[in-house]
Amino acid sequence: MTTWNVCIVGAGKIGHMIAEFLHRSPNYTVTLADADLGNLTRAQKMGFNVIQADAGDAEALADSLQGFDAVVSAAPFFLTPTIAAAAKQAGAHYFDLTEDVAATDAVRKLAQGATTGFMPQCGLAPGFVGIAGASLAAEFDTLDTLSLRVGALPLYPTNALKYNLTWSTDGLINEYCNPCDVIEDGKVIKAAPLEDLDLISVDGTDYECFNTSGGLGTLTETLAGRARRVSYRTIRYPGHCEIIKMLLHDLRLESRRDLLRDVFETALPRTDQDVVLIFCTATGWIGGEYREKSFINKSMAQESGGRIWGAIQITTASGVCGVMDLMRMGKLPSAGFVRQEQVALSDFMATEFGSNYGRGAVTGMVAAA
């Protein structure tokens, strides 16, 4: 095992969280790259190495990335193809957090024939939830259904949506508006977002769940023909979905995403007082019996480095840092396209970063007859 020199492209909140996690480890040296001098100045004050670079220019960015072992894109999803192309040209391993399907397809094409690893969708969902879901599915002799549910929610909801911004607004809108990959009757199909509403209860709190785009990552490809039904749903407090449908469909804001983003960012305050809830359930046959098993994880905001970091930042940063650590240790393929479901959950949780998920209020596997 060697020390890796890592460049994080994007010096915003999540970029800083990733940098802080890696900076604490003796196995990494870290540099933050951004075009925004304000972001770089803040990063320098926090003790990080910085370089000014334009993530929209693949050639120029590739020059800036020379000498790095790995590149992490913590930039907006539409910059993903450019950053991945620059990483390939620089001969670096590549990781990102995108939930955008088209961006992931672009990374997959770049990974063809690459001598370094390309691993997109390494955050929370897609990301860690795919690792947990694949591990749960592997418990069955024959898998019937797999339902993955994830939500990043305010601890103290106060508005009608019962929601605060904790993540990328553009990413949130994509999840609510784009078609969803699911498996029905063993085949991969497209499902409508905001549909298939169901209700769950955890620790005495009620939640609703509904289809959103991108959360399954490549699991639909992996499990097609092996499971009757596979789905991903976003968790929210009850009533949220109905209001979002009114905004998107009745007011037709699904066709005016820029306006919808302005509405969200003007009306919904951001918060670091959040909770990330993961609730995965699988059914199938084990030893001839039809069984159900669940994986539940509830992560809270935590103090780190003298400040409070939101649960969504911690879980997302832990996701990408954990899989990077496994590749550095030789526990994942180091060339070509790498999927989340190739990661063993036990290996991930044993890393210094994956252990952050173990600090949740509740975590673990639950089995039921």
Short mmCIF file of C-alpha atoms in Angstrom, two decimals:
data_model
loop_
_atom_site.label_atom_id
_atom_site.label_comp_id
_atom_site.label_asym_id
_atom_site.label_seq_id
_atom_site.Cartn_x
_atom_site.Cartn_y
_atom_site.Cartn_z
CA MET A 1 0.00 0.00 0.00
CA THR A 2 1.20 3.51 -0.83
CA THR A 3 0.33 7.07 0.02
CA TRP A 4 -1.90 8.65 -2.61
CA ASN A 5 -1.72 12.22 -3.82
CA VAL A 6 -5.36 13.25 -4.42
CA CYS A 7 -6.87 16.26 -6.18
CA ILE A 8 -10.46 17.19 -5.35
CA VAL A 9 -12.02 19.25 -8.13
CA GLY A 10 -14.60 21.51 -6.52
CA ALA A 11 -13.84 23.40 -3.31
CA GLY A 12 -17.40 23.80 -2.08
CA LYS A 13 -18.88 22.28 1.07
CA ILE A 14 -18.68 18.64 0.03
CA GLY A 15 -15.21 19.16 -1.45
CA HIS A 16 -14.04 20.55 1.89
CA MET A 17 -15.57 17.61 3.76
CA ILE A 18 -13.79 15.09 1.52
CA ALA A 19 -10.55 17.03 1.88
CA GLU A 20 -10.84 17.10 5.67
CA PHE A 21 -11.42 13.34 5.89
CA LEU A 22 -8.46 12.56 3.64
CA HIS A 23 -6.22 15.17 5.27
CA ARG A 24 -6.59 13.45 8.65
CA SER A 25 -5.35 10.16 7.21
CA PRO A 26 -1.62 9.42 6.92
CA ASN A 27 -2.35 7.68 3.62
CA TYR A 28 -3.26 10.78 1.60
CA THR A 29 -1.99 14.20 0.60
CA VAL A 30 -4.74 16.51 -0.60
CA THR A 31 -5.11 19.42 -3.00
CA LEU A 32 -8.33 21.30 -3.75
CA ALA A 33 -8.87 22.68 -7.28
CA ASP A 34 -11.45 25.30 -8.21
CA ALA A 35 -11.90 28.25 -10.56
CA ASP A 36 -13.38 30.37 -7.74
CA LEU A 37 -10.71 32.31 -5.86
CA GLY A 38 -13.04 32.78 -2.90
CA ASN A 39 -13.40 29.02 -2.46
CA LEU A 40 -9.64 28.54 -2.78
CA THR A 41 -8.90 31.27 -0.24
CA ARG A 42 -11.18 29.58 2.29
CA ALA A 43 -9.50 26.24 1.59
CA GLN A 44 -6.04 27.76 2.09
CA LYS A 45 -7.11 29.22 5.44
CA MET A 46 -8.13 25.70 6.46
CA GLY A 47 -4.62 24.47 5.65
CA PHE A 48 -5.20 22.76 2.29
CA ASN A 49 -3.04 22.94 -0.82
CA VAL A 50 -4.93 24.61 -3.66
CA ILE A 51 -4.66 25.16 -7.39
CA GLN A 52 -6.82 27.38 -9.59
CA ALA A 53 -8.21 25.35 -12.49
CA ASP A 54 -11.10 25.55 -14.94
CA ALA A 55 -13.12 22.33 -14.72
CA GLY A 56 -14.78 23.18 -18.03
CA ASP A 57 -11.52 22.91 -20.01
CA ALA A 58 -10.36 19.28 -20.20
CA GLU A 59 -6.97 20.03 -21.75
CA ALA A 60 -6.03 22.73 -19.24
CA LEU A 61 -7.37 20.69 -16.33
CA ALA A 62 -5.38 17.62 -17.44
CA ASP A 63 -2.20 19.69 -17.22
CA SER A 64 -3.14 20.71 -13.66
CA LEU A 65 -3.80 17.08 -12.71
CA GLN A 66 -0.41 15.72 -13.72
CA GLY A 67 1.26 13.83 -10.87
CA PHE A 68 -1.92 13.03 -8.93
CA ASP A 69 -2.78 9.40 -8.15
CA ALA A 70 -6.51 10.06 -7.93
CA VAL A 71 -9.03 12.74 -8.86
CA VAL A 72 -12.37 13.27 -7.11
CA SER A 73 -15.05 15.34 -8.82
CA ALA A 74 -17.00 17.32 -6.24
CA ALA A 75 -18.22 19.67 -8.97
CA PRO A 76 -21.72 19.98 -10.52
CA PHE A 77 -22.87 16.95 -12.50
CA PHE A 78 -22.64 18.69 -15.89
CA LEU A 79 -18.86 19.01 -15.46
CA THR A 80 -18.43 15.27 -14.85
CA PRO A 81 -17.45 14.24 -18.41
CA THR A 82 -14.83 16.98 -18.68
CA ILE A 83 -13.22 16.20 -15.33
CA ALA A 84 -13.22 12.46 -16.03
CA ALA A 85 -11.61 13.04 -19.43
CA ALA A 86 -8.92 15.20 -17.81
CA ALA A 87 -8.25 12.52 -15.18
CA LYS A 88 -7.83 9.90 -17.90
CA GLN A 89 -5.43 12.11 -19.83
CA ALA A 90 -3.44 12.73 -16.63
CA GLY A 91 -3.29 8.99 -15.84
CA ALA A 92 -5.15 9.28 -12.53
CA HIS A 93 -7.85 7.14 -10.93
CA TYR A 94 -11.24 8.87 -11.06
CA PHE A 95 -14.14 9.07 -8.57
CA ASP A 96 -17.27 11.22 -8.46
CA LEU A 97 -20.57 11.74 -6.63
CA THR A 98 -22.96 12.18 -9.55
CA GLU A 99 -26.48 10.79 -9.63
CA ASP A 100 -26.90 11.87 -13.25
CA VAL A 101 -27.35 8.87 -15.56
CA ALA A 102 -26.03 10.59 -18.70
CA ALA A 103 -22.89 11.76 -16.88
CA THR A 104 -22.27 8.22 -15.64
CA ASP A 105 -22.65 6.86 -19.17
CA ALA A 106 -19.97 9.32 -20.31
CA VAL A 107 -17.61 8.11 -17.55
CA ARG A 108 -18.28 4.48 -18.54
CA LYS A 109 -17.19 5.23 -22.12
CA LEU A 110 -14.03 6.96 -20.93
CA ALA A 111 -13.22 3.92 -18.75
CA GLN A 112 -13.00 1.68 -21.80
CA GLY A 113 -9.35 0.77 -22.28
CA ALA A 114 -8.24 2.94 -19.35
CA THR A 115 -5.21 1.87 -17.32
CA THR A 116 -6.66 3.50 -14.20
CA GLY A 117 -9.91 2.95 -12.31
CA PHE A 118 -13.05 4.94 -13.09
CA MET A 119 -15.65 4.76 -10.34
CA PRO A 120 -18.58 7.18 -10.57
CA GLN A 121 -21.61 7.48 -8.28
CA CYS A 122 -19.60 7.11 -5.06
CA GLY A 123 -21.66 9.22 -2.68
CA LEU A 124 -24.72 8.19 -0.69
CA ALA A 125 -27.37 7.33 -3.29
CA PRO A 126 -26.08 6.23 -5.67
CA GLY A 127 -23.06 5.04 -3.76
CA PHE A 128 -23.18 3.53 -0.30
CA VAL A 129 -26.80 2.42 -0.70
CA GLY A 130 -25.75 0.29 -3.67
CA ILE A 131 -23.06 -1.36 -1.56
CA ALA A 132 -25.57 -2.05 1.22
CA GLY A 133 -28.25 -3.23 -1.21
CA ALA A 134 -25.92 -5.62 -3.05
CA SER A 135 -24.76 -7.06 0.27
CA LEU A 136 -28.35 -7.59 1.37
CA ALA A 137 -29.24 -9.26 -1.94
CA ALA A 138 -26.28 -11.63 -1.62
CA GLU A 139 -27.82 -13.07 1.57
CA PHE A 140 -30.47 -14.88 -0.49
CA ASP A 141 -30.24 -18.11 -2.45
CA THR A 142 -32.86 -16.64 -4.80
CA LEU A 143 -33.69 -12.94 -4.66
CA ASP A 144 -37.29 -11.83 -5.21
CA THR A 145 -37.42 -8.09 -4.42
CA LEU A 146 -34.99 -5.38 -3.34
CA SER A 147 -36.22 -1.96 -2.24
CA LEU A 148 -33.70 0.78 -1.46
CA ARG A 149 -34.95 3.90 0.33
CA VAL A 150 -32.81 6.90 1.30
CA GLY A 151 -33.60 10.35 2.63
CA ALA A 152 -31.61 13.40 3.76
CA LEU A 153 -34.05 15.25 5.98
CA PRO A 154 -34.13 18.20 8.38
CA LEU A 155 -34.24 17.19 12.01
CA TYR A 156 -36.69 20.02 12.69
CA PRO A 157 -39.03 20.52 9.70
CA THR A 158 -40.92 23.82 9.88
CA ASN A 159 -42.41 24.49 6.42
CA ALA A 160 -45.20 22.87 4.41
CA LEU A 161 -42.70 20.81 2.39
CA LYS A 162 -41.10 19.64 5.65
CA TYR A 163 -37.78 20.00 3.88
CA ASN A 164 -34.59 22.06 3.89
CA LEU A 165 -31.85 22.16 1.29
CA THR A 166 -28.93 19.97 2.30
CA TRP A 167 -27.48 19.09 -1.09
CA SER A 168 -27.18 20.24 -4.73
CA THR A 169 -30.41 21.89 -5.87
CA ASP A 170 -29.78 20.86 -9.49
CA GLY A 171 -29.25 17.27 -8.37
CA LEU A 172 -32.48 17.36 -6.35
CA ILE A 173 -34.46 18.62 -9.34
CA ASN A 174 -32.98 15.93 -11.59
CA GLU A 175 -34.07 13.27 -9.10
CA TYR A 176 -37.63 14.64 -9.06
CA CYS A 177 -37.96 15.12 -12.83
CA ASN A 178 -35.93 12.46 -14.65
CA PRO A 179 -37.13 8.91 -15.49
CA CYS A 180 -36.22 6.20 -12.98
CA ASP A 181 -34.56 2.88 -13.77
CA VAL A 182 -36.31 -0.02 -12.01
CA ILE A 183 -36.68 -3.76 -12.46
CA GLU A 184 -40.20 -5.14 -12.97
CA ASP A 185 -40.78 -8.82 -13.74
CA GLY A 186 -37.02 -9.26 -14.06
CA LYS A 187 -36.61 -6.61 -16.76
CA VAL A 188 -35.14 -3.09 -16.59
CA ILE A 189 -37.76 -0.45 -17.42
CA LYS A 190 -38.24 3.29 -16.96
CA ALA A 191 -40.65 4.39 -14.24
CA ALA A 192 -42.10 7.84 -13.62
CA PRO A 193 -40.59 9.90 -10.78
CA LEU A 194 -42.77 10.77 -7.77
CA GLU A 195 -44.88 7.61 -8.25
CA ASP A 196 -45.20 4.34 -6.27
CA LEU A 197 -45.75 6.19 -3.00
CA ASP A 198 -45.47 4.04 0.12
CA LEU A 199 -45.19 4.63 3.87
CA ILE A 200 -42.66 3.43 6.41
CA SER A 201 -42.04 4.05 10.10
CA VAL A 202 -38.66 4.14 11.86
CA ASP A 203 -38.18 4.81 15.58
CA GLY A 204 -41.79 5.95 15.85
CA THR A 205 -41.54 8.53 13.05
CA ASP A 206 -43.62 8.17 9.90
CA TYR A 207 -42.15 8.79 6.45
CA GLU A 208 -43.28 8.55 2.83
CA CYS A 209 -41.20 7.17 -0.05
CA PHE A 210 -41.54 7.63 -3.80
CA ASN A 211 -39.63 6.99 -7.02
CA THR A 212 -36.72 9.28 -7.87
CA SER A 213 -34.03 9.06 -10.51
CA GLY A 214 -30.45 7.84 -10.28
CA GLY A 215 -30.33 6.20 -6.85
CA LEU A 216 -29.86 2.61 -8.05
CA GLY A 217 -26.72 3.36 -10.04
CA THR A 218 -25.75 0.20 -11.95
CA LEU A 219 -27.68 -2.21 -9.70
CA THR A 220 -30.45 -2.61 -12.28
CA GLU A 221 -27.90 -3.97 -14.77
CA THR A 222 -26.37 -6.27 -12.18
CA LEU A 223 -29.67 -7.68 -10.91
CA ALA A 224 -31.66 -7.81 -14.17
CA GLY A 225 -32.93 -11.36 -14.62
CA ARG A 226 -31.94 -12.23 -11.04
CA ALA A 227 -34.71 -10.38 -9.16
CA ARG A 228 -38.39 -9.90 -9.91
CA ARG A 229 -38.51 -6.32 -8.66
CA VAL A 230 -35.84 -3.75 -7.73
CA SER A 231 -36.61 -0.11 -6.91
CA TYR A 232 -35.17 3.03 -5.39
CA ARG A 233 -37.28 5.57 -3.51
CA THR A 234 -36.50 8.82 -1.76
CA ILE A 235 -37.63 9.24 1.85
CA ARG A 236 -39.46 12.40 2.91
CA TYR A 237 -41.85 13.43 5.66
CA PRO A 238 -45.53 12.79 4.76
CA GLY A 239 -47.11 15.38 2.46
CA HIS A 240 -43.94 16.37 0.61
CA CYS A 241 -44.64 14.39 -2.57
CA GLU A 242 -48.10 15.89 -3.08
CA ILE A 243 -46.75 19.45 -2.97
CA ILE A 244 -43.85 18.62 -5.32
CA LYS A 245 -46.31 17.13 -7.81
CA MET A 246 -48.34 20.34 -7.68
CA LEU A 247 -45.23 22.42 -8.40
CA LEU A 248 -43.95 20.20 -11.19
CA HIS A 249 -47.19 19.15 -12.90
CA ASP A 250 -49.94 21.64 -12.07
CA LEU A 251 -47.67 24.70 -12.26
CA ARG A 252 -45.57 23.03 -15.01
CA LEU A 253 -42.26 23.86 -13.36
CA GLU A 254 -40.84 20.53 -14.59
CA SER A 255 -40.36 22.34 -17.92
CA ARG A 256 -38.86 25.43 -16.23
CA ARG A 257 -36.13 23.95 -14.08
CA ASP A 258 -34.18 27.19 -13.77
CA LEU A 259 -37.24 28.85 -12.25
CA LEU A 260 -37.83 25.85 -9.97
CA ARG A 261 -34.22 26.07 -8.76
CA ASP A 262 -34.68 29.78 -8.00
CA VAL A 263 -37.87 29.04 -6.06
CA PHE A 264 -36.20 26.32 -3.99
CA GLU A 265 -33.06 28.35 -3.25
CA THR A 266 -35.06 31.46 -2.38
CA ALA A 267 -37.71 29.79 -0.24
CA LEU A 268 -35.96 26.82 1.38
CA PRO A 269 -33.18 27.60 3.85
CA ARG A 270 -30.15 25.32 4.10
CA THR A 271 -29.45 23.44 7.29
CA ASP A 272 -26.71 21.32 8.83
CA GLN A 273 -29.15 19.99 11.43
CA ASP A 274 -30.12 17.01 9.35
CA VAL A 275 -30.51 13.25 9.46
CA VAL A 276 -29.75 10.69 6.76
CA LEU A 277 -31.97 7.61 6.83
CA ILE A 278 -31.23 4.44 4.85
CA PHE A 279 -33.88 1.69 4.81
CA CYS A 280 -33.22 -1.25 2.48
CA THR A 281 -35.45 -4.32 2.37
CA ALA A 282 -35.03 -7.56 0.42
CA THR A 283 -37.21 -10.65 0.10
CA GLY A 284 -36.42 -14.04 -1.36
CA TRP A 285 -35.67 -17.65 -0.57
CA ILE A 286 -33.05 -18.90 1.88
CA GLY A 287 -32.82 -22.64 2.49
CA GLY A 288 -36.20 -23.17 0.85
CA GLU A 289 -37.98 -20.58 3.06
CA TYR A 290 -39.37 -17.24 1.85
CA ARG A 291 -37.61 -14.64 4.03
CA GLU A 292 -37.24 -10.88 4.45
CA LYS A 293 -34.14 -8.98 5.58
CA SER A 294 -33.55 -5.27 6.09
CA PHE A 295 -30.58 -2.96 6.45
CA ILE A 296 -31.20 0.24 8.41
CA ASN A 297 -28.79 3.11 9.05
CA LYS A 298 -29.56 6.47 10.62
CA SER A 299 -26.75 9.03 10.57
CA MET A 300 -26.79 12.40 12.31
CA ALA A 301 -24.85 15.64 11.96
CA GLN A 302 -21.49 15.52 13.75
CA GLU A 303 -18.78 17.83 15.05
CA SER A 304 -15.54 17.58 13.09
CA GLY A 305 -12.51 19.81 13.06
CA GLY A 306 -14.16 22.38 15.32
CA ARG A 307 -17.35 22.78 13.28
CA ILE A 308 -20.66 20.99 12.71
CA TRP A 309 -20.97 19.04 9.47
CA GLY A 310 -24.34 17.90 8.17
CA ALA A 311 -25.19 14.20 7.97
CA ILE A 312 -25.51 14.39 4.18
CA GLN A 313 -22.00 15.81 3.88
CA ILE A 314 -20.53 13.19 6.22
CA THR A 315 -22.23 10.22 4.58
CA THR A 316 -21.47 11.44 1.05
CA ALA A 317 -17.81 12.18 1.78
CA SER A 318 -17.44 8.88 3.63
CA GLY A 319 -18.83 7.05 0.61
CA VAL A 320 -16.25 8.31 -1.84
CA CYS A 321 -13.34 8.22 0.62
CA GLY A 322 -14.16 4.65 1.64
CA VAL A 323 -14.15 3.21 -1.89
CA MET A 324 -11.02 5.20 -2.75
CA ASP A 325 -9.31 3.66 0.26
CA LEU A 326 -10.28 0.16 -0.90
CA MET A 327 -8.84 0.81 -4.35
CA ARG A 328 -5.65 2.17 -2.81
CA MET A 329 -5.36 -1.02 -0.75
CA GLY A 330 -5.85 -3.22 -3.83
CA LYS A 331 -9.30 -4.49 -2.80
CA LEU A 332 -10.99 -3.13 -5.92
CA PRO A 333 -10.07 -3.29 -9.61
CA SER A 334 -7.55 -0.57 -10.47
CA ALA A 335 -8.37 -0.28 -14.18
CA GLY A 336 -11.57 0.29 -16.13
CA PHE A 337 -15.12 0.88 -14.93
CA VAL A 338 -15.82 -0.09 -11.30
CA ARG A 339 -19.35 -0.50 -9.88
CA GLN A 340 -20.50 0.13 -6.32
CA GLU A 341 -21.81 -3.43 -6.04
CA GLN A 342 -18.26 -4.73 -6.49
CA VAL A 343 -17.52 -3.39 -3.00
CA ALA A 344 -17.94 -5.76 -0.06
CA LEU A 345 -19.94 -4.02 2.67
CA SER A 346 -17.72 -5.51 5.40
CA ASP A 347 -14.59 -4.18 3.66
CA PHE A 348 -16.13 -0.73 3.28
CA MET A 349 -17.27 -0.51 6.90
CA ALA A 350 -13.79 -1.55 8.05
CA THR A 351 -12.13 1.45 6.40
CA GLU A 352 -11.39 4.53 8.48
CA PHE A 353 -14.04 6.39 6.45
CA GLY A 354 -16.74 3.74 6.22
CA SER A 355 -16.77 3.56 10.00
CA ASN A 356 -18.61 6.92 9.99
CA TYR A 357 -21.75 5.01 8.98
CA GLY A 358 -21.27 2.82 12.05
CA ARG A 359 -21.68 5.90 14.24
CA GLY A 360 -25.32 6.35 13.24
CA ALA A 361 -28.08 6.22 15.84
CA VAL A 362 -29.07 2.82 14.53
CA THR A 363 -27.27 0.64 12.04
CA GLY A 364 -27.25 -2.99 11.01
CA MET A 365 -29.03 -5.89 9.43
CA VAL A 366 -32.47 -6.96 10.58
CA ALA A 367 -33.87 -10.35 9.59
CA ALA A 368 -37.48 -11.49 9.71
CA ALA A 369 -39.13 -14.79 8.89
#
